[in-house]
PDB file of C-alpha atoms in Angstrom:
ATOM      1  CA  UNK A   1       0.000   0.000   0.000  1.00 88.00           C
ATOM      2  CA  UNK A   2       1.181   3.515  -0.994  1.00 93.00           C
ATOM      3  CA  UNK A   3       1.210   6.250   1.951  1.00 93.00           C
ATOM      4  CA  UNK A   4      -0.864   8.178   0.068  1.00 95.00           C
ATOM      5  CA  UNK A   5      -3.838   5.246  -0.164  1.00 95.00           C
ATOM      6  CA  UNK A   6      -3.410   4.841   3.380  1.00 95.00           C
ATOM      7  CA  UNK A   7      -4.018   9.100   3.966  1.00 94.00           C
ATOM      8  CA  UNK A   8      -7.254   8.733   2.139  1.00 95.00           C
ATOM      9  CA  UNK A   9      -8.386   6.187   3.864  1.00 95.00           C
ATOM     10  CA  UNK A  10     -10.758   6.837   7.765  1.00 94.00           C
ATOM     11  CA  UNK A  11      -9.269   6.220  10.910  1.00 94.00           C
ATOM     12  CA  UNK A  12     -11.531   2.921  11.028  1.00 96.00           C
ATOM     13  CA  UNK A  13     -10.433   2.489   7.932  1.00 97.00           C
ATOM     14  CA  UNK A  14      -6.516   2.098   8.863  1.00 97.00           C
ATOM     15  CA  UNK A  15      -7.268   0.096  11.739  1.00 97.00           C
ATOM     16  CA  UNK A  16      -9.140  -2.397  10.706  1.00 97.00           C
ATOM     17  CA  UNK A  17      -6.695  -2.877   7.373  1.00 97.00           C
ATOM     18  CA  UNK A  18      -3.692  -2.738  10.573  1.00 98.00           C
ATOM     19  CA  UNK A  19      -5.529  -5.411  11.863  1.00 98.00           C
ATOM     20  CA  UNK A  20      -5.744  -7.686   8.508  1.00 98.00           C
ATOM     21  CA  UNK A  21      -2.062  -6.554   7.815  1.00 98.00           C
ATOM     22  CA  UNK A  22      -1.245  -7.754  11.689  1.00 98.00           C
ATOM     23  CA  UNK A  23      -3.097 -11.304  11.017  1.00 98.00           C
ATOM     24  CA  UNK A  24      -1.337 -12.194   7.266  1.00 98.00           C
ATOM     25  CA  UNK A  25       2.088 -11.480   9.359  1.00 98.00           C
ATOM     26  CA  UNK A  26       1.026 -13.826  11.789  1.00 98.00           C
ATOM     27  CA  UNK A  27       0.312 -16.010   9.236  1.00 98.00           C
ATOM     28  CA  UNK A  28       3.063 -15.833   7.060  1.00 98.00           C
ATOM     29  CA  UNK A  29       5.780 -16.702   9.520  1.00 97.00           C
ATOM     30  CA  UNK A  30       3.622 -19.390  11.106  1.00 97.00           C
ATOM     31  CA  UNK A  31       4.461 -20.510   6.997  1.00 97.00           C
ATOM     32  CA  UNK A  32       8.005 -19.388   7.022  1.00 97.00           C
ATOM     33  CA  UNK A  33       8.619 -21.582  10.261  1.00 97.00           C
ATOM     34  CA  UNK A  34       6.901 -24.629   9.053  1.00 96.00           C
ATOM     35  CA  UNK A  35       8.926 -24.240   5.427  1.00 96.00           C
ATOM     36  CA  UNK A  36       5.802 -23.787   3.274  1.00 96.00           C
ATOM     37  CA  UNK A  37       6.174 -19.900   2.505  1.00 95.00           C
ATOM     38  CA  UNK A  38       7.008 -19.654  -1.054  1.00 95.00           C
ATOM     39  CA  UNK A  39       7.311 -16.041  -1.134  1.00 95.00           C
ATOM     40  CA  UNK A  40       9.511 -14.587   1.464  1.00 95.00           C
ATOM     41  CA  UNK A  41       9.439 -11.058   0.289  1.00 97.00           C
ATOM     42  CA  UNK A  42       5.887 -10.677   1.312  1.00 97.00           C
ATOM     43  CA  UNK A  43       6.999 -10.854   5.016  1.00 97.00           C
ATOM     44  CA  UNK A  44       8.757  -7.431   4.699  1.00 97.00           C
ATOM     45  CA  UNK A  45       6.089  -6.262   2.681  1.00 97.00           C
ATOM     46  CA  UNK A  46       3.542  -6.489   5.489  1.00 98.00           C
ATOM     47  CA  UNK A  47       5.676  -5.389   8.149  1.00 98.00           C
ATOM     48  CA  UNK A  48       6.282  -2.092   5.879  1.00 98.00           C
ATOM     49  CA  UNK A  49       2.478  -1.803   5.566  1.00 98.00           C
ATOM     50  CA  UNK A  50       2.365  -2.153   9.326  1.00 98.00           C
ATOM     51  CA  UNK A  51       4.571   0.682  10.140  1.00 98.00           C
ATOM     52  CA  UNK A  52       3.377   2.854   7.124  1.00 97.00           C
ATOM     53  CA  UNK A  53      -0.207   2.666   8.607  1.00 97.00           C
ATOM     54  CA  UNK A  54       1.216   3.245  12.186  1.00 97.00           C
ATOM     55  CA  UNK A  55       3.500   6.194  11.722  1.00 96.00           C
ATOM     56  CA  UNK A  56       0.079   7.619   9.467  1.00 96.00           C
ATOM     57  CA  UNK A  57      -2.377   6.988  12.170  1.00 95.00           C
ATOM     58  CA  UNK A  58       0.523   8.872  14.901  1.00 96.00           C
ATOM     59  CA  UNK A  59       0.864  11.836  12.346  1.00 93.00           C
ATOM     60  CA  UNK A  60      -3.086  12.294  12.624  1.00 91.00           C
ATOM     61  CA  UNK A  61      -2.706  12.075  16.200  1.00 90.00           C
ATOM     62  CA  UNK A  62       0.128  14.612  16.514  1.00 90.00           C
ATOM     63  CA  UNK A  63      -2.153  17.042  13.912  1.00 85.00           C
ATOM     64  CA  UNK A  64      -5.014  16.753  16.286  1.00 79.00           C
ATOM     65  CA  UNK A  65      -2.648  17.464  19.559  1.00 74.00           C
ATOM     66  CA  UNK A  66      -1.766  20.316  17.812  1.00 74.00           C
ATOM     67  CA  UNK A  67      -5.116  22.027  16.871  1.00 67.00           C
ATOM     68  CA  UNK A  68      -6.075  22.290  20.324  1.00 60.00           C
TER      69      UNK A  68
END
């Protein structure tokens, strides 16, 4: 996911894609440790997606603390 598909997106929005992005990790290196993940890359994919959705969902946060 591009950062700026992730800005367009609600705050529900990013968490519950966090949360899908959160489960295929699990998933993948429950694969990775059992030998059946094909395609490694995608683990680093997801964990990018993780953070990219986190540091978007802190920069909100910070914009927010700021209007006040």
């Amino acid at each position: 996911m591009k950062p700026e598909e992730i800005r367009k997106l609600s705050r529900a929005d990013m968490q519950e894609q966090l949360g899908g992005f959160r489960q295929e990790l699990f998933n993948l290196r429950f694969q990775h440790s059992t030998g059946q993940l094909e395609n490694t890359q995608r683990l680093s994919q997801v964990r990018k997606n993780i953070a990219r959705i986190l540091t978007i969902l802190r920069e909100k946060e910070a914009g927010k603390a700021h209007d006040k």
